[in-house]
Amino acid sequence: MESIRAEKVVKAFGETRALNGVTLEIRPGELFFLLGASGCGKSTLLRCIAGLESPTSGAIYFGDRDVTAMAPHKREAAMVFQSYALWPHLTVAKNISFGLEERKVPKDETKRRVEEALAMVKLEGFGERSIDAMSGGQQQRVALARALVVRPKCLLLDEPLSNLDAQLRIEMRREIRRIVKEFGLTAIYVTHDQEEALAMADRMAILSRGVIEQLGTPEEVYRDPRTSYVAGFIGETNLCDGVIEKDANGYAVRFGQVRLAARITNPDWQPGDGQNGKVSMRPEALRIDPAGQIAAKVVEKVYLGQSIQYWVETAFGRLQVVEQNPHRIYGPGDALMLAIDVADVVLLEK
Amino acid sequence: MRKEYAWTIMVTVVILFAVFFVYPAFTIVGEAFGKKGGGFTFAYITAVFRDPVYLEGLWNAFALGIVSTAATLLIAFPLALFSHRYDFVGKKWLSVLVLVPLILPPFVGAVGVKEMLGVDGALNAFLIDLGWMEAARPYDWLANGRFTGIVLMNALHLYPILYMNIAAALSNLDPAMEQAAQNLGCPPWRRFWKITFPLTLPGVFAGSSIVFIWAFTELGVPLVFDYARVAPVQVYDGIKDLGGNPLPYAIVAIMLVISAVVFAVSKLVLGRSPLGTAPRPKGRSNDVVLRGVKSWLVCGVFVAVFLFASVPHLGVIFLSVSNDWYQTILPSELTMRHYDEALGNSLVVPSIQNSLFYASMATLIDLLLGIAIAWVVVRSKIRGRAVLDSLVMLPLAVPGLVMAFGYLALSQPGKPFAFLIGADGNPALLLIVAYAFRRLPYVVRSAVAGLQQSNPVLEEAARSMGATPVRTLRKIALPLIGANLAAGAILAFAFAMLEVSDSLILAQQSEHYPITKAIYTLLSTLGNGVQLAAALGVWAMVFLSVAIIGAAVIGGKRGGLFKV
């Protein structure tokens, strides 16, 4: 187990800066997610850590080793590629044993470890197959086995599940997490799928335009987003403009007649009374409650069985509301009142 | 696309191919196996193998094919690898410049080389000048190295074809393939042998089979080097007594079989290749940007190959402007009079007009057929479209010499193709047909590549708005693949202008000669015939370099054009 550290990493491609001073530390044995929309720099950061790209400035450390200038193959960081990059001219077993041959591992041990690796990804008996004879999910497992068989200190995964169908993706999530934890690997996982990150990550960093917007556990990032970008990117949310009010009891937000108690999540931001701000309210945090303060009119409903989604019109804009286990169904045109707890009204910088 | 259209095109193409391609090729086979009075015999084939002179000729041709291919590979592979992997000084220009050797028919280049490397040539003059060689005992590079000379000419002319094939194979490789190996600890050199090389083998085989067949059946270069003991030259010499002697047919049949086997083997390797189903590259590549000395070294390799490959061209250019070039490094006196005289020569101007006419007509036919075939292959779902795709590639496998011979035999008075010969013996139609079918693969390949890259949804959208299939083709599909078509057409045109076998064998009267035959005839004309030939060669070079650079620029993604 090893920690991975990036310090002020900058990567410029000509004029554009894919990474603009990224600093982060990944703890030993952690499954860490790099998350962001395409073009945010997450893959570039991973490739810098793997050594496939060298940073324009800044440094990368594995434990105490400065690996910034080290050749990729000496870093002991095995990578799983988005396209799997399985060699079509080699069999499944040959693909897996490749790294062992490079490390001059004796023949019988190689054979044993390849068998083990196949068993670990539940592909016993597939060793002599050709790559083309494997389905997408199986290829994904082979790619994973190929990276793990060399017993790397850390594992780098570049959108490993993006080529699989939804069902398989959910199955492989648990599989990958199980394997990473079983091996005690420090792993970095790049994805644009926020659900994947919430479901699997120990901690995650959300990148945007080459900088880290927020870093934290899934709960922290979901519950306490610090920017409206993060609030909108992780999960569904209602972002509304309002006026901030500050008094001895704390913060509140006013939308015309409606005033809601609110909280701030970013300790570095101390807005003043009367300042304009944004508010994030999760759809599932809004309750249908006759005692609520927000008057709303249903515009559209989507019934999903276990839950129901409403789009409602309020004095300050259109909101999405999700009710779990709905007993009474409202239809378009129905008027209702909404309530929300102070903990769920998050004030954000505009 | 409606099935009836697809079937109509398919049937038309198959019939045209059967008549103008398969029939002539099999006529040769028929002549080689058919007894005079009818019936079947192996006698002529065995006679060839019993005759030590013919056997040696075949063996020499085979050896020329193999050694030329190896030499071509040695030049092409490093170039392709360098340009794939590194970013270096002048890369953009150099990767187009290395294609330049294609602009000269190799046998014209051979004339230039003779001037440069002959006993009284520029190299010896240079060595004598340096005092490294005695003026009284000059070394005859060519007489002692005729085989080597031909190999060199072939390699220097053909390496661009292989270069483009390998470059295409490399760029179709997912960069993550190599990065994965790198990530698992494989150092660069071993990575090349274990991953990159095996994965590019299909491209190497595809290109090599074309190069082999080309070198194996090359007629022009051995003719100019006076290398008579090689099968194509023996066949060419055998034309004189075509009516009586069946042995040239037998030799051509044997060459056809060997070529077909080589082509089939390469197809087999290609078909089995795991790359057949490989996805398009997805990973990000990282070109290594070379700096300083390394960058200049790689640049130097490209420049060296380019310079070396231009020796024949330089020879031809010098020859065309030299009054007297004998035992000196450069021509002692420069003149433009050969160009003047060439314009007045009864062969030169008509031959340029003829070639332009033949090549344009052939290209036009290729375009029409090529678009139709590509449409069926890519957009229709009819059965047998894969067969059609392979069928139209066959002209790459059949030596030009074989086809020329087949056309010659079938166009004799009273034979089925006699109608293609004009009343005054004008071979225009015959040559156009011959050129068109031999160069068709280039246009088909580029059109297929273009259609595959453009999204069929764009055409479906036009159809859904009420456009007829023909209008959709004209307004949507063709404009989208215009660049591909132009690149393919330019190559087809250029290679039609340079065609040697058909031109030499089928054009019988001087007023109908194409450029290549005019050059060949001028070479054996007394007086300043050689210089006139060189002047004509320079004209051809100018035409073709414009055409090929145009194709390379328009085509953008090079390589696809030459893939089998």
mmCIF file of C-alpha atoms in Angstrom, chain B residues 60 68 82 88 102 117-118 129 189 213 222 238 245 260 301 307 330 367 375 377 401 426 461 465 485 504 535-536:
data_model
loop_
_atom_site.group_PDB
_atom_site.id
_atom_site.type_symbol
_atom_site.label_atom_id
_atom_site.label_comp_id
_atom_site.label_asym_id
_atom_site.label_seq_id
_atom_site.Cartn_x
_atom_site.Cartn_y
_atom_site.Cartn_z
ATOM 1 C CA ASN B 60 15.563 -14.847 -61.500
ATOM 2 C CA SER B 68 13.122 -6.412 -53.912
ATOM 3 C CA PHE B 82 9.472 6.922 -37.181
ATOM 4 C CA PHE B 88 10.596 15.739 -35.653
ATOM 5 C CA LEU B 102 6.182 7.093 -57.393
ATOM 6 C CA LEU B 117 26.379 4.713 -62.230
ATOM 7 C CA GLY B 118 27.580 3.513 -65.636
ATOM 8 C CA ASP B 129 38.074 13.182 -59.313
ATOM 9 C CA TRP B 189 12.418 -2.309 -28.196
ATOM 10 C CA ILE B 213 3.887 -9.098 -57.585
ATOM 11 C CA PRO B 222 15.210 -5.391 -66.668
ATOM 12 C CA GLY B 238 8.549 -14.055 -77.216
ATOM 13 C CA ASN B 245 5.291 -20.468 -79.862
ATOM 14 C CA ALA B 260 -2.275 -15.610 -57.275
ATOM 15 C CA VAL B 301 17.024 9.463 -42.286
ATOM 16 C CA LEU B 307 17.806 11.909 -51.798
ATOM 17 C CA LEU B 330 27.661 16.847 -63.872
ATOM 18 C CA LEU B 367 -14.940 6.616 -61.083
ATOM 19 C CA TRP B 375 -22.129 1.897 -52.801
ATOM 20 C CA VAL B 377 -20.290 -2.930 -50.801
ATOM 21 C CA LEU B 401 2.077 -8.504 -68.172
ATOM 22 C CA ASN B 426 -5.964 2.206 -83.108
ATOM 23 C CA ALA B 461 -32.261 11.806 -43.629
ATOM 24 C CA MET B 465 -37.301 14.076 -46.913
ATOM 25 C CA LEU B 485 -12.827 10.079 -54.625
ATOM 26 C CA LEU B 504 4.442 -1.511 -74.487
ATOM 27 C CA ALA B 535 13.022 15.201 -71.661
ATOM 28 C CA LEU B 536 9.735 13.360 -72.111
#
